[in-house]
Short mmCIF file of C-alpha atoms in Angstrom, two decimals:
data_model
loop_
_atom_site.label_atom_id
_atom_site.label_comp_id
_atom_site.label_asym_id
_atom_site.label_seq_id
_atom_site.Cartn_x
_atom_site.Cartn_y
_atom_site.Cartn_z
CA LEU S 1 68.28 -13.95 -59.44
CA ASN S 2 66.74 -14.20 -62.90
CA VAL S 3 69.76 -15.70 -64.64
CA SER S 4 67.93 -16.01 -67.95
CA ALA S 5 68.06 -12.21 -68.20
CA LEU S 6 71.85 -12.53 -68.38
CA ALA S 7 71.84 -14.66 -71.54
CA GLY S 8 74.00 -13.19 -74.27
CA LYS S 9 75.76 -10.77 -71.92
CA PRO S 10 79.44 -11.04 -71.04
CA LEU S 11 79.92 -12.08 -67.43
CA PHE S 12 83.05 -11.87 -65.29
CA ILE S 13 83.06 -13.36 -61.81
CA SER S 14 85.99 -13.15 -59.44
CA VAL S 15 85.79 -15.53 -56.50
CA GLY S 16 88.09 -15.42 -53.49
CA VAL S 17 87.96 -17.80 -50.56
CA GLY S 18 90.01 -15.75 -48.12
CA THR S 19 92.53 -18.46 -47.28
CA ALA S 20 95.99 -19.10 -48.65
CA GLY S 21 96.35 -22.38 -50.47
CA ALA S 22 92.65 -23.16 -50.63
CA PRO S 23 91.73 -25.84 -53.19
CA GLY S 24 89.33 -23.64 -55.17
CA PRO S 25 86.29 -21.39 -55.20
CA LEU S 26 83.73 -24.12 -54.54
CA THR S 27 85.21 -25.42 -51.29
CA CYS S 28 84.50 -22.36 -49.10
CA PRO S 29 86.70 -23.15 -46.09
CA GLY S 30 85.62 -21.48 -42.88
CA THR S 31 88.71 -19.62 -41.69
CA ASP S 32 87.40 -16.15 -42.68
CA ILE S 33 83.70 -15.67 -41.89
CA THR S 34 83.11 -12.93 -44.48
CA GLU S 35 84.85 -14.72 -47.32
CA GLU S 36 83.17 -18.02 -46.42
CA ALA S 37 79.73 -16.37 -46.64
CA VAL S 38 80.53 -14.61 -49.92
CA CYS S 39 82.01 -17.81 -51.34
CA LYS S 40 78.80 -19.71 -50.57
CA GLU S 41 76.78 -17.02 -52.38
CA ASP S 42 79.19 -17.22 -55.33
CA THR S 43 78.82 -21.00 -55.39
CA THR S 44 75.03 -20.67 -55.58
CA MET S 45 75.27 -18.07 -58.33
CA LEU S 46 77.70 -20.15 -60.40
CA SER S 47 75.44 -23.17 -60.03
CA ASN S 48 72.40 -21.15 -61.16
CA LEU S 49 74.33 -19.84 -64.17
CA ALA S 50 75.51 -23.33 -65.12
CA ASN S 51 71.95 -24.66 -64.83
CA ALA S 52 70.88 -21.93 -67.28
CA ASN S 53 73.74 -22.95 -69.64
CA LEU S 54 75.53 -19.63 -69.06
CA HIS S 55 79.30 -19.69 -68.84
CA PRO S 56 80.91 -16.63 -67.26
CA GLN S 57 84.60 -15.92 -67.22
CA VAL S 58 85.54 -17.01 -63.68
CA GLU S 59 88.76 -16.13 -61.89
CA ALA S 60 89.37 -18.00 -58.65
CA VAL S 61 91.56 -15.94 -56.35
CA VAL S 62 93.20 -18.14 -53.75
CA GLY S 63 93.61 -16.05 -50.64
CA GLY S 64 91.25 -13.38 -52.00
CA HIS S 65 89.80 -10.77 -49.67
CA HIS S 66 87.48 -7.79 -50.09
CA GLN S 67 90.11 -5.04 -50.26
CA PHE S 68 90.08 -2.63 -53.19
CA ALA S 69 93.79 -1.83 -53.03
CA GLY S 70 94.60 -5.50 -53.46
CA ASP S 71 92.31 -8.04 -55.04
CA TRP S 72 89.54 -5.78 -56.36
CA ALA S 73 91.96 -3.53 -58.25
CA VAL S 74 93.72 -6.53 -59.81
CA GLU S 75 90.45 -8.19 -60.81
CA LEU S 76 89.13 -4.92 -62.24
CA ASP S 77 92.23 -4.83 -64.45
CA HIS S 78 91.42 -8.38 -65.58
CA ALA S 79 87.74 -7.61 -66.24
CA LEU S 80 88.23 -4.20 -67.86
CA PRO S 81 88.82 -5.40 -71.45
CA MET S 82 85.58 -7.40 -71.36
CA LEU S 83 83.68 -4.48 -69.81
CA LEU S 84 84.98 -2.00 -72.36
CA SER S 85 84.15 -4.35 -75.22
CA ALA S 86 80.61 -4.81 -73.87
CA VAL S 87 79.96 -1.06 -74.06
CA GLY S 88 81.63 -0.67 -77.44
CA ALA S 89 84.66 1.24 -76.18
#
């Protein structure tokens, strides 16, 4: 990932760890294999962004899973104002 290409662009990252009551997005507990793998990728991406002095809007979703009807729809609602602003809408 060439994070320097993201400089000056609004970034929204929603991170779920797939477990209820998890301490946060950077702990990646292993009770849900898919969410654990995605969480580890998110951790790497957030670290790369921080190393490039880029600061995205991050929402940590405790208990988050990859289901559009639940978490994705909610997070899209949260990200939509930033997305619309970025395209001048």
